[in-house]
XYZ file of N, CA and C in Angstrom:
861
model
N 91.349 -136.518 -103.472
C 91.442 -135.461 -103.017
C 90.079 -134.573 -102.767
N 89.345 -134.338 -103.955
C 88.365 -134.581 -103.948
C 86.965 -135.112 -103.369
N 87.508 -136.010 -103.115
C 86.242 -137.391 -102.391
C 87.166 -136.993 -100.930
N 87.714 -137.143 -100.467
C 88.169 -136.294 -99.311
C 87.651 -135.472 -98.862
N 87.384 -134.401 -99.722
C 86.827 -132.491 -99.110
C 85.303 -132.761 -98.851
N 85.396 -133.445 -99.675
C 83.533 -133.715 -100.229
C 83.017 -133.992 -99.035
N 83.501 -135.601 -98.687
C 83.163 -136.579 -97.553
C 83.746 -136.280 -96.173
N 84.441 -135.604 -95.989
C 84.795 -135.784 -94.367
C 84.526 -134.096 -94.275
N 83.864 -133.343 -95.464
C 82.919 -132.041 -95.321
C 81.596 -132.495 -94.173
N 80.663 -133.535 -95.016
C 80.076 -134.068 -93.510
C 79.736 -133.887 -92.165
N 81.405 -134.240 -91.612
C 81.217 -134.659 -89.599
C 81.459 -132.756 -89.447
N 82.061 -132.554 -90.882
C 82.218 -130.707 -90.325
C 81.050 -129.289 -90.061
N 79.603 -130.612 -91.164
C 78.319 -129.434 -91.361
C 77.899 -129.922 -89.680
N 78.088 -131.375 -89.466
C 77.214 -131.672 -88.125
C 78.143 -131.391 -87.372
N 79.332 -131.090 -87.102
C 79.934 -130.264 -85.194
C 79.750 -129.054 -85.437
N 79.577 -128.467 -86.474
C 79.649 -127.076 -86.875
C 78.358 -126.610 -85.910
N 77.257 -127.291 -85.962
C 75.324 -127.264 -85.386
C 75.794 -127.022 -83.970
N 76.879 -127.312 -83.265
C 76.746 -127.256 -81.654
C 77.515 -125.283 -81.830
N 77.629 -124.981 -82.291
C 78.099 -123.669 -82.532
C 76.935 -122.539 -83.402
N 76.277 -122.888 -84.257
C 75.432 -121.580 -85.000
C 74.081 -122.890 -85.386
N 72.947 -121.914 -85.701
C 72.380 -122.718 -86.311
C 71.934 -122.886 -87.298
N 70.500 -124.613 -88.454
C 71.899 -124.862 -89.127
C 71.481 -124.202 -90.154
N 70.525 -122.752 -90.079
C 69.771 -122.284 -92.112
C 71.132 -121.343 -91.904
N 71.576 -120.546 -90.089
C 73.033 -119.649 -90.718
C 73.946 -119.994 -91.051
N 73.919 -121.674 -90.288
C 75.357 -121.854 -91.339
C 75.282 -121.711 -93.410
N 74.109 -122.908 -93.493
C 73.266 -122.582 -95.219
C 74.080 -121.672 -95.321
N 73.459 -120.114 -95.238
C 73.288 -118.503 -95.978
C 75.292 -118.346 -95.390
N 75.679 -118.604 -94.322
C 77.113 -118.039 -94.378
C 77.610 -118.600 -95.264
N 77.545 -121.000 -95.210
C 78.288 -121.213 -96.214
C 78.384 -120.987 -97.841
N 77.009 -120.991 -97.752
C 76.600 -120.628 -99.417
C 77.309 -118.789 -99.985
N 77.220 -117.844 -98.912
C 77.758 -117.037 -99.063
C 78.903 -116.423 -99.912
N 79.383 -117.077 -98.739
C 80.816 -117.062 -98.459
C 82.156 -117.706 -99.812
N 81.264 -118.731 -99.330
C 81.184 -119.589 -100.253
C 81.394 -119.693 -102.102
N 80.346 -118.823 -102.775
C 80.387 -118.446 -103.831
C 81.645 -117.260 -104.021
N 81.831 -115.923 -103.406
C 83.156 -114.804 -102.703
C 84.140 -116.027 -103.463
N 84.466 -117.239 -103.269
C 85.472 -117.610 -103.443
C 84.996 -118.464 -105.104
N 84.507 -118.453 -105.587
C 84.315 -118.668 -106.620
C 84.467 -117.863 -107.218
N 84.541 -116.413 -107.589
C 83.895 -115.487 -108.354
C 85.609 -115.139 -107.931
N 86.350 -115.843 -107.140
C 87.847 -114.726 -106.883
C 88.129 -115.942 -108.014
N 87.783 -117.192 -108.133
C 88.466 -118.330 -109.048
C 88.430 -117.394 -110.665
N 87.334 -117.208 -110.356
C 86.953 -116.587 -112.035
C 87.749 -115.050 -112.204
N 87.790 -114.566 -111.291
C 88.617 -113.909 -111.846
C 89.808 -113.896 -111.654
N 90.731 -115.294 -111.709
C 91.886 -115.593 -111.239
C 92.187 -116.354 -112.598
N 91.098 -116.794 -113.635
C 91.331 -117.839 -114.367
C 91.281 -116.908 -115.778
N 90.315 -115.399 -115.762
C 90.269 -114.522 -116.174
C 89.226 -114.678 -117.619
N 87.718 -114.994 -115.901
C 86.999 -115.760 -116.769
C 85.591 -114.469 -116.760
N 84.766 -114.515 -118.106
C 83.692 -113.634 -117.661
C 83.257 -113.790 -116.303
N 82.701 -112.415 -115.539
C 81.756 -112.201 -114.979
C 80.455 -112.190 -115.358
N 80.410 -111.713 -115.996
C 78.611 -111.754 -116.688
C 78.114 -112.503 -116.436
N 76.786 -112.847 -115.605
C 75.380 -114.216 -115.239
C 74.613 -114.097 -117.306
N 74.221 -115.783 -116.891
C 74.120 -115.750 -118.505
C 71.924 -116.931 -118.100
N 71.379 -115.650 -118.569
C 70.120 -116.322 -118.495
C 69.829 -116.484 -117.667
N 69.522 -115.399 -117.074
C 69.851 -114.609 -114.812
C 68.474 -115.770 -114.667
N 66.775 -115.119 -115.332
C 65.762 -115.855 -114.636
C 66.069 -117.536 -114.007
N 66.989 -118.253 -115.237
C 67.017 -119.872 -114.946
C 67.998 -119.818 -114.080
N 68.973 -119.785 -114.034
C 70.186 -118.839 -113.159
C 69.190 -119.220 -112.132
N 68.455 -118.074 -111.567
C 67.463 -117.923 -110.000
C 67.318 -118.528 -110.073
N 66.302 -119.772 -110.353
C 65.023 -120.987 -109.821
C 66.644 -121.816 -109.986
N 67.785 -121.994 -110.667
C 68.620 -123.085 -109.931
C 68.968 -122.873 -108.915
N 69.308 -121.235 -108.968
C 70.204 -121.396 -106.778
C 69.351 -121.348 -105.867
N 67.209 -121.030 -106.527
C 66.574 -121.053 -104.916
C 66.446 -122.607 -104.728
N 66.605 -123.962 -105.747
C 66.583 -125.562 -105.635
C 68.251 -125.700 -105.279
N 69.326 -125.362 -105.584
C 69.975 -125.733 -105.580
C 71.271 -125.498 -104.494
N 71.408 -124.166 -104.333
C 71.431 -123.987 -103.329
C 70.410 -123.389 -101.554
N 69.338 -122.547 -102.291
C 68.988 -122.281 -100.734
C 68.366 -123.114 -100.457
N 67.086 -124.041 -101.410
C 66.343 -125.356 -99.979
C 67.311 -126.114 -100.355
N 68.408 -126.872 -100.529
C 69.057 -127.861 -100.899
C 69.646 -127.997 -99.821
N 70.453 -126.835 -100.046
C 71.782 -126.877 -98.203
C 70.989 -126.237 -97.689
N 69.584 -126.049 -97.035
C 68.939 -125.767 -96.139
C 68.626 -126.638 -95.615
N 68.026 -127.261 -96.325
C 67.445 -128.830 -96.002
C 69.033 -129.883 -95.554
N 69.318 -129.826 -96.216
C 71.055 -130.375 -95.847
C 71.273 -130.646 -94.529
N 71.550 -128.982 -94.232
C 71.726 -128.175 -92.392
C 70.618 -129.338 -91.178
N 69.148 -128.873 -91.796
C 68.722 -129.211 -91.478
C 68.101 -130.766 -91.600
N 68.326 -130.869 -91.527
C 68.804 -132.998 -91.749
C 70.026 -133.757 -90.798
N 70.927 -132.525 -90.740
C 71.677 -132.961 -90.006
C 72.013 -132.413 -88.329
N 70.533 -131.385 -88.224
C 69.732 -131.597 -86.717
C 70.381 -132.682 -85.564
N 69.447 -133.316 -86.126
C 69.146 -134.533 -85.576
C 69.432 -135.603 -85.390
N 69.660 -135.599 -87.826
C 70.476 -137.036 -88.308
C 72.139 -136.947 -88.025
N 72.037 -138.107 -88.732
C 73.973 -138.724 -88.442
C 74.362 -138.362 -90.070
N 75.658 -137.744 -89.313
C 75.978 -137.149 -90.664
C 76.772 -137.963 -92.094
N 76.928 -139.486 -91.847
C 77.266 -140.070 -92.794
C 76.329 -140.847 -93.751
N 74.866 -141.192 -92.793
C 73.364 -141.950 -92.846
C 72.941 -140.497 -94.152
N 72.767 -139.261 -93.682
C 72.464 -138.132 -94.292
C 73.404 -137.801 -95.690
N 74.564 -138.424 -95.749
C 75.080 -138.368 -97.049
C 75.042 -138.988 -97.888
N 74.753 -140.720 -97.444
C 74.095 -141.425 -98.042
C 72.636 -141.465 -98.763
N 72.326 -140.068 -97.863
C 70.276 -140.730 -98.813
C 70.728 -139.608 -99.514
N 71.498 -138.185 -99.271
C 71.256 -137.273 -100.323
C 71.832 -136.916 -101.724
N 72.993 -137.915 -101.271
C 73.791 -138.462 -102.945
C 73.253 -139.617 -103.146
N 71.399 -140.057 -102.555
C 71.218 -140.819 -103.628
C 70.160 -139.948 -104.938
N 71.012 -138.736 -105.463
C 71.100 -137.468 -106.395
C 70.868 -138.197 -107.960
N 71.210 -139.105 -107.927
C 71.605 -139.636 -108.928
C 70.470 -140.826 -109.604
N 69.485 -141.659 -108.412
C 68.570 -142.148 -108.320
C 67.083 -141.575 -108.437
N 67.017 -140.043 -107.708
C 66.109 -139.411 -108.255
C 66.086 -138.900 -109.329
N 67.085 -138.332 -110.488
C 67.248 -137.776 -111.600
C 66.727 -138.747 -112.637
N 67.109 -139.860 -112.513
C 66.946 -141.186 -113.070
C 65.171 -141.394 -113.655
N 64.670 -141.394 -112.232
C 63.082 -141.364 -112.207
C 62.257 -140.107 -112.851
N 62.882 -138.482 -112.326
C 62.644 -137.278 -112.468
C 63.053 -136.601 -114.104
N 63.843 -137.612 -114.518
C 64.397 -137.329 -116.558
C 63.125 -137.563 -116.865
N 62.737 -139.068 -116.534
C 61.590 -139.535 -117.064
C 60.345 -138.247 -117.865
N 59.424 -137.684 -117.131
C 59.086 -136.887 -117.716
C 58.485 -136.003 -117.322
N 60.660 -135.762 -117.166
C 60.553 -134.093 -117.521
C 61.477 -133.547 -118.873
N 62.849 -135.187 -118.577
C 63.190 -134.842 -120.268
C 63.283 -135.773 -121.731
N 62.206 -136.583 -121.117
C 61.697 -137.162 -122.160
C 62.841 -138.790 -122.617
N 63.260 -138.870 -120.769
C 64.502 -139.404 -120.938
C 64.231 -140.697 -120.333
N 63.778 -142.376 -120.495
C 63.033 -143.918 -120.685
C 63.760 -144.361 -119.367
N 63.573 -144.670 -118.378
C 64.265 -145.332 -118.342
C 64.370 -147.313 -118.624
N 65.500 -147.771 -118.834
C 64.983 -148.792 -119.537
C 66.196 -150.066 -119.283
N 66.454 -151.283 -119.402
C 66.805 -152.038 -119.578
C 67.566 -152.319 -118.253
N 68.910 -152.625 -117.839
C 69.227 -152.892 -116.636
C 69.097 -151.725 -115.317
N 68.291 -150.321 -116.319
C 68.412 -149.115 -115.012
C 67.344 -149.270 -114.145
N 66.630 -150.368 -114.877
C 65.060 -151.039 -113.905
C 66.128 -151.792 -112.921
N 67.362 -152.275 -112.564
C 67.908 -152.923 -111.332
C 67.776 -151.902 -110.520
N 68.968 -150.606 -110.713
C 69.085 -149.975 -110.090
C 68.191 -149.090 -109.582
N 66.947 -149.672 -110.052
C 65.684 -147.764 -109.552
C 65.255 -149.072 -108.741
N 65.343 -150.491 -108.763
C 64.839 -151.757 -107.718
C 65.512 -151.680 -105.961
N 67.179 -151.467 -106.395
C 67.865 -151.872 -105.453
C 67.954 -150.562 -104.372
N 67.721 -149.398 -105.415
C 68.314 -147.752 -104.472
C 66.872 -147.635 -104.013
N 65.615 -149.268 -104.197
C 64.585 -148.525 -103.030
C 64.407 -149.362 -102.176
N 65.089 -150.247 -102.852
C 65.590 -150.938 -101.237
C 65.971 -150.570 -100.854
N 67.271 -149.642 -100.542
C 68.540 -149.317 -99.832
C 67.708 -148.808 -99.462
N 67.041 -147.033 -99.378
C 65.835 -146.759 -99.121
C 65.199 -147.237 -97.953
N 64.390 -148.109 -98.553
C 63.837 -148.173 -97.126
C 64.077 -149.386 -95.476
N 65.412 -149.486 -96.239
C 65.877 -150.350 -94.944
C 66.818 -148.724 -94.418
N 67.004 -148.254 -94.360
C 67.586 -147.273 -93.545
C 66.950 -146.022 -93.215
N 65.672 -145.454 -94.412
C 64.471 -144.777 -93.346
C 63.463 -146.243 -92.600
N 63.399 -147.487 -92.739
C 62.464 -148.161 -92.048
C 61.367 -147.732 -91.891
N 60.458 -147.547 -92.436
C 59.298 -146.417 -92.644
C 58.465 -147.527 -91.762
N 58.878 -148.775 -90.832
C 57.451 -149.549 -90.529
C 58.326 -149.238 -88.807
N 59.199 -149.216 -88.689
C 59.767 -148.602 -87.044
C 58.928 -147.365 -87.270
N 58.298 -146.435 -86.350
C 58.501 -145.343 -86.042
C 59.650 -144.688 -84.445
N 60.386 -144.106 -85.319
C 62.063 -143.919 -84.847
C 62.468 -142.366 -84.812
N 63.025 -142.196 -83.667
C 63.690 -140.068 -84.181
C 63.996 -139.475 -84.861
N 64.543 -140.649 -85.646
C 65.905 -140.140 -87.041
C 64.707 -140.582 -87.686
N 63.485 -140.934 -87.964
C 63.048 -140.789 -89.267
C 62.472 -139.316 -89.937
N 62.345 -138.554 -89.358
C 62.007 -137.404 -89.480
C 63.233 -136.364 -90.933
N 64.396 -136.700 -89.972
C 65.276 -135.933 -90.904
C 66.426 -136.750 -91.708
N 65.972 -138.295 -91.787
C 65.471 -139.218 -93.048
C 65.296 -138.742 -93.718
N 64.073 -138.874 -94.022
C 63.303 -137.809 -95.052
C 63.609 -136.731 -95.389
N 64.104 -135.461 -94.728
C 64.780 -134.295 -95.149
C 65.613 -134.469 -95.802
N 66.713 -135.554 -95.625
C 67.556 -136.054 -96.456
C 67.378 -136.322 -97.671
N 66.388 -137.610 -97.977
C 65.816 -137.953 -98.986
C 65.963 -136.776 -99.739
N 64.104 -135.810 -99.397
C 63.942 -134.891 -99.805
C 65.012 -133.751 -100.474
N 65.903 -133.515 -100.094
C 68.061 -132.175 -100.630
C 68.167 -133.620 -101.420
N 68.051 -134.816 -101.490
C 68.076 -135.484 -102.902
C 67.365 -135.348 -104.294
N 66.016 -135.182 -103.269
C 64.627 -134.769 -105.203
C 65.369 -133.480 -105.048
N 65.199 -132.567 -104.139
C 65.558 -131.457 -104.918
C 66.974 -131.260 -106.052
N 67.520 -130.984 -104.926
C 69.607 -131.402 -106.069
C 68.785 -132.128 -108.269
N 68.231 -133.177 -108.167
C 67.563 -134.090 -108.988
C 67.500 -132.952 -109.790
N 65.717 -132.393 -109.014
C 64.820 -131.092 -109.443
C 66.497 -130.216 -110.721
N 67.248 -129.834 -109.427
C 68.027 -128.706 -110.266
C 68.407 -129.115 -111.028
N 69.121 -130.253 -111.145
C 69.800 -131.645 -112.566
C 69.244 -131.012 -113.940
N 68.022 -131.068 -113.144
C 66.554 -130.958 -114.675
C 66.427 -129.728 -114.799
N 67.174 -128.834 -114.014
C 66.566 -127.329 -115.002
C 68.308 -127.298 -114.858
N 69.027 -127.453 -114.850
C 69.958 -127.162 -115.583
C 70.989 -127.116 -116.402
N 70.183 -129.440 -117.115
C 70.833 -129.842 -117.954
C 69.810 -129.294 -119.986
N 68.820 -128.102 -118.494
C 67.640 -127.727 -119.643
C 68.463 -126.889 -120.468
N 68.965 -126.039 -119.324
C 69.566 -124.804 -119.822
C 70.596 -124.992 -120.038
N 71.728 -125.213 -120.002
C 73.007 -125.984 -120.805
C 71.862 -126.444 -122.524
N 71.277 -127.020 -122.592
C 70.356 -127.223 -123.642
C 70.110 -125.986 -124.667
N 69.623 -124.988 -124.440
C 69.113 -123.843 -124.454
C 70.383 -122.685 -124.498
N 70.975 -122.109 -124.178
C 72.653 -121.908 -124.000
C 73.931 -122.538 -123.868
N 74.619 -122.126 -124.169
C 76.297 -122.793 -123.772
C 77.203 -121.162 -122.206
N 76.494 -122.415 -121.236
C 76.797 -121.254 -120.337
C 78.484 -121.802 -119.352
N 79.165 -121.458 -119.249
C 80.169 -121.742 -118.225
C 80.030 -122.463 -117.269
N 80.789 -123.909 -116.610
C 79.834 -124.734 -115.700
C 80.092 -123.637 -114.280
N 81.431 -123.080 -114.330
C 82.391 -122.400 -112.928
C 81.009 -121.369 -113.428
N 81.263 -120.489 -113.454
C 80.278 -118.502 -113.800
C 78.721 -119.498 -113.589
N 77.753 -120.779 -114.144
C 76.760 -120.354 -113.329
C 76.850 -121.409 -111.779
N 77.799 -122.069 -111.884
C 77.710 -122.378 -110.206
C 77.629 -121.105 -109.432
N 78.871 -119.820 -109.496
C 78.784 -118.862 -109.166
C 78.213 -117.957 -108.400
N 76.880 -118.061 -109.535
C 75.640 -117.179 -109.976
C 75.325 -117.419 -109.489
N 74.646 -118.610 -109.554
C 73.432 -119.411 -108.473
C 73.708 -119.520 -107.433
N 75.179 -119.956 -106.733
C 75.866 -119.899 -105.416
C 74.958 -118.430 -104.603
N 75.925 -117.259 -105.638
C 75.519 -116.201 -105.102
C 74.242 -115.978 -104.379
N 73.118 -116.369 -105.660
C 71.077 -115.888 -105.756
C 70.763 -116.646 -104.900
N 71.170 -117.789 -104.887
C 70.538 -118.322 -103.688
C 70.927 -118.159 -102.257
N 72.058 -118.033 -102.243
C 73.421 -117.663 -100.864
C 72.634 -115.988 -100.253
N 71.997 -115.749 -101.181
C 71.766 -114.223 -101.197
C 69.996 -114.357 -100.328
N 68.906 -115.034 -101.262
C 67.902 -115.983 -100.711
C 68.302 -116.378 -99.285
N 68.595 -117.023 -99.152
C 69.117 -118.007 -97.396
C 69.116 -117.449 -96.326
N 70.438 -115.886 -96.679
C 70.062 -114.458 -95.939
C 69.144 -113.988 -95.714
N 68.571 -113.377 -96.769
C 67.456 -112.162 -95.897
C 66.425 -113.938 -95.583
N 66.367 -114.878 -96.108
C 65.332 -115.997 -94.372
C 65.314 -116.158 -93.551
N 66.666 -115.943 -93.056
C 67.659 -116.239 -91.285
C 66.856 -114.881 -91.274
N 66.769 -113.943 -91.682
C 66.349 -113.164 -91.030
C 65.397 -113.041 -89.844
N 64.740 -113.613 -90.437
C 62.763 -114.446 -89.673
C 63.124 -115.313 -89.009
N 63.439 -116.154 -89.078
C 63.593 -117.337 -88.888
C 64.854 -117.185 -87.717
N 64.038 -118.044 -86.187
C 64.864 -117.666 -85.453
C 65.730 -118.916 -85.521
N 67.518 -118.551 -84.032
C 68.104 -119.472 -84.258
C 68.985 -119.357 -83.086
N 69.179 -120.366 -82.830
C 70.536 -120.500 -81.680
C 71.452 -119.180 -81.474
N 72.264 -118.333 -80.980
C 73.378 -117.112 -81.269
C 74.187 -117.704 -82.297
N 74.779 -117.125 -82.631
C 76.229 -117.391 -82.787
C 77.633 -117.773 -82.241
N 78.320 -119.078 -82.046
C 79.645 -118.752 -81.513
C 80.506 -118.614 -81.809
N 81.103 -117.280 -81.701
C 82.301 -116.997 -83.124
C 83.249 -117.918 -82.704
N 83.429 -119.061 -82.296
C 84.710 -120.348 -81.877
C 85.840 -120.817 -82.981
N 86.930 -120.495 -82.274
C 87.663 -121.785 -83.716
C 87.502 -122.516 -84.773
N 86.950 -123.461 -83.764
C 85.586 -124.332 -84.526
C 84.910 -123.932 -85.782
N 84.622 -123.033 -85.064
C 82.904 -122.278 -86.393
C 83.881 -121.823 -87.610
N 84.981 -120.745 -87.202
C 86.043 -119.925 -87.828
C 86.018 -120.804 -89.174
N 86.714 -122.049 -88.426
C 87.349 -122.691 -89.136
C 86.248 -124.007 -90.091
N 84.872 -124.283 -89.346
C 84.961 -124.859 -90.786
C 84.195 -123.833 -91.666
N 83.624 -122.386 -91.775
C 83.014 -121.528 -92.038
C 84.475 -121.619 -93.268
N 85.719 -121.509 -93.054
C 87.249 -121.482 -94.197
C 87.258 -123.197 -94.344
N 86.343 -123.245 -93.724
C 86.874 -125.039 -94.789
C 85.879 -124.921 -96.154
N 83.610 -125.029 -95.652
C 83.305 -125.124 -96.690
C 83.436 -124.191 -97.583
N 83.651 -122.738 -97.215
C 83.945 -121.415 -98.166
C 85.003 -121.627 -99.398
N 86.175 -122.006 -99.104
C 87.833 -122.038 -99.108
C 87.627 -124.212 -99.926
N 87.631 -124.671 -98.933
C 88.326 -125.612 -99.833
C 87.094 -126.489 -100.847
N 85.425 -126.581 -99.650
C 85.018 -128.062 -100.639
C 83.634 -126.598 -101.492
N 84.196 -125.616 -101.544
C 83.056 -124.417 -102.765
C 84.854 -124.465 -103.427
N 85.499 -123.651 -103.138
C 86.380 -122.422 -104.220
C 87.401 -124.045 -104.396
N 88.426 -124.630 -103.651
C 88.996 -125.803 -104.469
C 88.430 -126.727 -104.922
N 87.303 -127.702 -104.407
C 86.822 -128.594 -105.224
C 86.644 -128.702 -105.335
N 85.333 -127.489 -106.730
C 84.894 -126.975 -107.905
C 85.822 -127.107 -108.882
N 87.138 -126.382 -108.515
C 88.658 -126.450 -109.287
C 88.711 -127.983 -109.534
N 88.666 -128.635 -108.535
C 89.535 -129.775 -108.691
C 88.414 -130.590 -109.105
N 86.816 -130.532 -109.459
C 86.082 -131.192 -110.331
C 86.536 -130.715 -111.429
N 86.729 -129.544 -112.004
C 87.441 -128.646 -113.665
C 87.685 -129.420 -113.721
N 89.083 -130.138 -113.580
C 89.840 -130.484 -113.479
C 89.630 -131.876 -113.776
N 89.184 -132.494 -113.052
C 88.978 -134.206 -113.267
C 87.955 -134.239 -114.411
N 86.910 -133.924 -115.095
C 85.523 -133.599 -116.283
C 86.589 -133.778 -117.364
N 87.169 -132.898 -117.443
C 88.460 -131.994 -118.496
C 89.136 -133.489 -118.792
N 89.418 -134.689 -118.250
C 90.591 -134.976 -118.248
C 89.999 -136.758 -118.190
N 89.413 -136.533 -117.542
C 88.112 -138.443 -117.290
C 86.962 -138.259 -118.206
N 86.105 -139.408 -118.488
C 84.944 -139.744 -119.059
C 84.150 -138.660 -117.970
N 83.181 -138.190 -118.467
C 81.883 -137.982 -117.247
C 81.467 -138.872 -116.574
N 81.551 -140.465 -117.133
C 80.930 -141.327 -116.548
C 81.563 -142.041 -115.137
N 83.061 -141.898 -115.706
C 84.702 -142.270 -114.878
C 84.292 -141.356 -113.347
N 84.603 -140.206 -113.727
C 84.074 -139.020 -112.894
C 83.297 -139.175 -111.809
N 81.976 -139.317 -112.810
C 80.681 -139.672 -111.608
C 81.000 -140.600 -110.997
N 81.283 -141.859 -111.045
C 82.144 -143.148 -110.564
C 83.169 -143.194 -108.939
N 84.479 -141.802 -110.174
C 84.758 -141.978 -107.919
C 84.280 -140.759 -106.679
N 83.096 -140.173 -107.328
C 81.968 -138.385 -106.475
C 81.488 -139.933 -105.416
N 80.844 -141.122 -106.171
C 80.883 -142.125 -104.942
C 81.972 -141.919 -103.720
N 82.486 -141.802 -104.324
C 84.057 -142.194 -103.113
C 83.311 -141.021 -101.788
N 82.836 -139.447 -102.210
C 82.405 -138.931 -100.708
C 81.071 -139.350 -99.588
N 80.419 -139.832 -100.074
C 79.430 -140.771 -99.114
C 80.080 -142.351 -98.366
N 80.733 -142.300 -99.723
C 81.685 -143.791 -98.053
C 82.858 -142.434 -97.131
N 83.302 -142.211 -97.270
C 84.700 -141.164 -96.672
C 83.406 -140.726 -95.308
N 82.223 -139.862 -96.167
C 81.314 -139.473 -95.453
C 80.619 -140.648 -93.888
N 80.571 -142.139 -94.290
C 79.781 -143.043 -93.487
C 81.701 -143.185 -92.256
N 82.557 -143.039 -93.353
C 83.984 -144.050 -92.297
C 83.850 -142.224 -91.517
N 84.217 -140.893 -92.083
C 84.593 -140.550 -90.756
C 84.017 -139.977 -89.058
N 82.063 -140.581 -90.144
C 81.239 -139.733 -88.698
C 81.341 -141.057 -88.178
N 81.705 -142.356 -88.483
C 81.911 -143.507 -87.298
C 82.975 -143.850 -86.013
N 84.233 -142.803 -87.391
C 85.583 -142.289 -86.581
C 85.816 -141.219 -85.494
N 85.582 -140.537 -86.028
C 85.008 -138.852 -85.293
C 84.090 -138.935 -84.427
N 82.718 -139.572 -85.162
C 82.170 -138.670 -83.898
C 81.251 -140.281 -83.592
N 81.631 -140.928 -83.313
C 80.831 -142.910 -83.185
C 79.503 -143.134 -83.907
N 79.704 -142.030 -84.479
C 78.173 -143.181 -86.216
C 78.591 -144.062 -86.328
N 78.306 -145.170 -85.331
C 78.036 -146.657 -86.013
C 76.851 -147.477 -86.410
N 76.886 -147.133 -87.693
C 75.757 -147.904 -88.700
C 74.663 -149.255 -88.163
N 74.094 -149.708 -87.855
C 73.165 -150.385 -87.617
C 73.120 -151.388 -88.774
N 73.330 -152.829 -89.273
C 73.145 -153.983 -90.044
C 72.093 -153.296 -90.620
N 70.613 -153.019 -90.476
C 70.487 -152.756 -91.578
C 70.004 -151.617 -93.026
N 70.718 -150.137 -92.317
C 71.352 -149.074 -92.252
C 72.646 -148.739 -93.614
N 73.425 -150.364 -92.906
C 74.656 -151.139 -93.478
C 73.944 -151.487 -94.571
N 72.882 -152.191 -94.863
C 72.655 -152.365 -95.807
C 72.667 -151.964 -97.228
N 71.110 -151.242 -96.396
C 70.751 -150.189 -97.584
C 71.669 -148.982 -97.634
N 73.112 -148.415 -97.793
C 74.121 -147.987 -97.946
C 74.495 -148.738 -99.048
N 75.157 -150.818 -98.361
C 75.640 -150.463 -99.817
C 74.525 -150.949 -100.619
N 72.909 -150.801 -101.314
C 71.682 -151.016 -101.644
C 71.980 -150.225 -102.629
N 71.832 -148.234 -101.786
C 72.508 -147.895 -102.561
C 73.337 -147.187 -103.255
N 74.403 -148.098 -103.000
C 75.933 -147.746 -103.611
C 76.139 -148.072 -105.195
N 75.623 -149.616 -104.837
C 75.479 -150.810 -106.027
C 74.509 -150.555 -107.293
N 73.255 -149.249 -106.287
C 72.731 -149.287 -107.709
C 73.667 -147.993 -108.001
N 73.794 -146.865 -107.255
C 74.611 -145.668 -107.974
C 75.896 -146.237 -109.528
N 76.544 -147.127 -108.669
C 78.245 -147.577 -109.551
C 77.068 -148.048 -110.461
N 76.580 -148.786 -110.942
C 75.540 -149.664 -112.231
C 75.414 -148.625 -112.684
N 74.426 -147.146 -112.181
C 73.891 -146.592 -112.730
C 74.912 -145.748 -113.830
N 76.574 -145.245 -112.883
C 77.444 -144.654 -113.061
C 77.789 -145.586 -114.074
N 78.352 -146.634 -113.940
C 78.891 -147.961 -115.079
C 78.046 -147.642 -116.545
N 76.791 -147.770 -117.052
C 76.278 -147.662 -117.328
C 76.270 -145.731 -118.332
N 76.521 -145.914 -118.278
C 76.524 -143.711 -118.376
C 78.155 -143.759 -119.358
N 78.683 -144.583 -118.579
C 80.437 -144.652 -119.120
C 80.181 -145.468 -119.903
N 79.610 -146.616 -119.910
C 79.651 -146.933 -120.382
C 78.726 -146.496 -122.708
N 77.705 -145.890 -122.239
C 76.844 -145.533 -123.107
C 78.034 -143.842 -123.785
N 78.550 -142.808 -122.626
C 79.078 -142.122 -123.344
C 80.783 -143.477 -124.546
N 80.461 -144.343 -123.991
C 82.133 -144.646 -125.030
C 81.399 -145.463 -126.392
N 80.020 -145.429 -126.026
C 79.537 -145.691 -127.510
C 79.158 -145.185 -128.584
N 78.536 -144.109 -128.038
C 78.399 -142.611 -128.349
C 79.348 -142.641 -129.614
N 80.438 -142.282 -129.691
C 81.705 -141.697 -130.271
C 81.443 -142.797 -131.212
N 81.943 -144.255 -131.136
C 81.608 -145.278 -132.249
C 81.103 -144.850 -132.970
N 79.843 -145.096 -132.394
C 78.346 -144.811 -133.324
C 78.929 -143.900 -134.107
N 79.347 -142.144 -133.761
C 79.578 -141.395 -134.797
C 80.244 -141.741 -135.086
N 82.068 -142.602 -135.356
C 82.202 -142.623 -136.561
C 82.258 -143.217 -137.499
N 81.613 -144.221 -137.064
C 80.588 -145.346 -138.067
C 80.306 -144.416 -139.496
């Protein structure tokens, strides 16, 4: 269900751009999404007070303000499926960024994942051929890189203080959404068309893709190994590509399909390695 909600949302976000500007929708979806998360926090009777407000603000700027704006901007000219794949290459960028910022060196089979991911990105971007979608592809790739930096910030924060994942997500989304709302006041965009599809897309993003999806994600994390849960999320770009193909006719070209498959194999390999490491660590601790 989580894969379907997040995967199909790439088509929803692409189609809603017929009725609003990318940054307006980015601001609205994050602001109302944050309100849904706070409603979930109140329903679960969890504390609403933020933790480490300055770091949470930084996380909100990266993971909500910049990341969401880049994703919606990439969807203006880029395909929904391809944008989903390029964005979900985030774990590959995290592997690279974690080396200088967290001291987590790339080793062993991880290098194979790096090579496969780089090859896949090259086949999708096709830098040797000038084409109209190159700019949107680079924007989507940048969104994945920003997401990876946000993951580093979140990991450092959780290493210093104990934070609730749902509360942290709600606060960083609210703060980042507030920044987006302020920014949109100074960026000229097409007028909002308050059509039924616009309201449906906003409700889908706020209620399903944010409120319900984060509850499902926490449920999965509490009952499965993190590596297995991470592998399950790989269904998101797959469903995004298939949904875009079936609903809006985005048929990938042979090179793009090959690149997507290479990135998928690289991410699956990273997920498998992470799952195996988490399985080995408790055994070593018992010994």
